[in-house]
């Protein structure tokens, strides 16, 4: 996943464009059905909510007026728009899965 230290490595080594192109080329629309942000949330130590642990690492809180577990609202969470970015290509490449995906 192209975040944090691995993103730093990709950028510093000049491999970022090549890596991202590989993920984009391996994009699998059917993998979108199974990305974890569609059926789980992550909760930070301070109670703030995130669409997934990757977004948590990037400090991208959920797109909702109910961003904290103290005002948890399942109906609002189910209607929210998931916060996405280039890192999401890591979840939709090949056979998908944000935890054990493969690009071949
Ligand atoms: S990285 Fe993107 S696609 Fe993957 S689980 Fe998180 S929000 Fe969903």
Short mmCIF file of C-alpha atoms and ligand atoms in Angstrom, two decimals:
data_model
loop_
_atom_site.label_atom_id
_atom_site.label_comp_id
_atom_site.label_asym_id
_atom_site.label_seq_id
_atom_site.Cartn_x
_atom_site.Cartn_y
_atom_site.Cartn_z
CA UNK A 1 0.00 0.00 0.00
CA UNK A 2 1.51 3.29 -1.07
CA UNK A 3 1.30 5.10 2.24
CA UNK A 4 3.64 6.08 5.06
CA UNK A 5 7.14 4.62 4.93
CA UNK A 6 6.48 2.62 1.79
CA UNK A 7 5.29 5.77 0.02
CA UNK A 8 8.44 7.53 1.18
CA UNK A 9 10.51 4.68 -0.19
CA UNK A 10 8.68 4.73 -3.54
CA UNK A 11 9.13 8.47 -3.89
CA UNK A 12 12.76 8.53 -2.76
CA UNK A 13 13.73 5.62 -5.00
CA UNK A 14 11.94 6.98 -8.07
CA UNK A 15 9.61 3.98 -8.21
CA UNK A 16 6.32 5.70 -7.37
CA UNK A 17 5.06 6.25 -10.94
CA UNK A 18 5.94 2.71 -12.02
CA UNK A 19 4.34 1.19 -8.93
CA UNK A 20 1.13 3.18 -9.28
CA UNK A 21 0.91 2.39 -12.99
CA UNK A 22 1.15 -1.31 -12.15
CA UNK A 23 -1.74 -0.98 -9.71
CA UNK A 24 -3.82 1.08 -12.14
CA UNK A 25 -3.19 -1.41 -14.95
CA UNK A 26 -4.29 -4.24 -12.64
CA UNK A 27 -7.51 -2.44 -11.64
CA UNK A 28 -10.30 -4.97 -11.23
CA UNK A 29 -13.80 -3.44 -10.93
CA UNK A 30 -15.17 -6.58 -9.30
CA UNK A 31 -12.67 -6.18 -6.44
CA UNK A 32 -14.48 -2.99 -5.45
CA UNK A 33 -17.30 -5.08 -4.03
CA UNK A 34 -15.02 -6.55 -1.40
CA UNK A 35 -12.93 -3.63 -0.16
CA UNK A 36 -13.12 -3.48 3.61
CA UNK A 37 -14.34 0.11 3.78
CA UNK A 38 -17.72 -1.12 2.50
CA UNK A 39 -18.46 -3.13 5.63
CA UNK A 40 -16.05 -2.09 8.40
CA UNK A 41 -14.77 1.05 10.05
CA UNK A 42 -11.61 1.78 11.97
CA UNK A 43 -11.63 3.58 15.30
CA UNK A 44 -8.59 5.50 16.45
CA UNK A 45 -7.30 5.51 20.02
CA UNK A 46 -8.97 8.90 20.44
CA UNK A 47 -12.35 7.67 19.20
CA UNK A 48 -12.33 9.21 15.74
CA UNK A 49 -13.69 7.06 12.92
CA UNK A 50 -12.04 6.14 9.64
CA UNK A 51 -13.21 4.19 6.61
CA UNK A 52 -10.29 1.78 7.00
CA UNK A 53 -6.95 1.46 8.75
CA UNK A 54 -5.17 2.86 5.70
CA UNK A 55 -7.23 6.03 5.87
CA UNK A 56 -6.53 6.08 9.58
CA UNK A 57 -2.80 6.04 8.90
CA UNK A 58 -3.34 8.92 6.47
CA UNK A 59 -5.49 10.73 9.06
CA UNK A 60 -8.45 10.84 6.66
CA UNK A 61 -11.47 10.81 8.96
CA UNK A 62 -14.83 9.62 7.68
CA UNK A 63 -16.94 12.00 5.62
CA UNK A 64 -19.77 12.45 8.09
CA UNK A 65 -20.98 14.86 10.72
CA UNK A 66 -20.62 11.89 13.11
CA UNK A 67 -16.84 11.53 13.03
CA UNK A 68 -16.40 10.31 16.60
CA UNK A 69 -17.51 7.15 18.35
CA UNK A 70 -19.18 9.29 21.03
CA UNK A 71 -21.91 10.21 18.54
CA UNK A 72 -21.93 6.93 16.64
CA UNK A 73 -24.85 6.72 14.25
CA UNK A 74 -25.10 3.58 12.12
CA UNK A 75 -27.69 5.07 9.76
CA UNK A 76 -25.45 8.06 9.03
CA UNK A 77 -22.41 5.82 8.61
CA UNK A 78 -24.23 3.64 6.11
CA UNK A 79 -25.06 6.71 4.00
CA UNK A 80 -21.60 8.27 4.07
CA UNK A 81 -19.39 8.68 1.03
CA UNK A 82 -16.15 6.79 1.55
CA UNK A 83 -13.02 8.92 1.45
CA UNK A 84 -10.82 7.61 -1.33
CA UNK A 85 -7.44 8.44 -2.81
CA UNK A 86 -4.70 7.02 -4.99
CA UNK A 87 -3.83 4.53 -2.27
CA UNK A 88 -7.18 2.82 -2.93
CA UNK A 89 -5.74 1.31 -6.10
CA UNK A 90 -3.91 -1.00 -3.72
CA UNK A 91 -7.26 -2.50 -2.74
CA UNK A 92 -8.66 -2.88 -6.24
CA UNK A 93 -5.73 -4.41 -8.09
CA UNK A 94 -5.87 -7.97 -9.33
CA UNK A 95 -7.83 -10.24 -7.06
CA UNK A 96 -8.41 -7.37 -4.68
CA UNK A 97 -8.46 -7.38 -0.90
CA UNK A 98 -6.85 -4.64 1.06
CA UNK A 99 -5.12 -7.15 3.28
CA UNK A 100 -3.72 -9.74 0.92
CA UNK A 101 -4.29 -8.54 -2.63
CA UNK A 102 -2.20 -9.68 -5.56
CA UNK A 103 -1.55 -7.99 -8.89
CA UNK A 104 -1.02 -11.17 -10.89
S1 LIG B 1 -7.72 2.10 1.05
FE1 LIG B 1 -9.49 2.94 -0.06
S2 LIG B 1 -10.48 1.19 -1.10
FE2 LIG B 1 -9.06 0.38 0.46
S3 LIG B 1 -10.36 0.02 2.23
FE3 LIG B 1 -9.46 2.07 2.45
S4 LIG B 1 -10.91 3.53 1.55
FE4 LIG B 1 -11.47 1.44 0.88
#
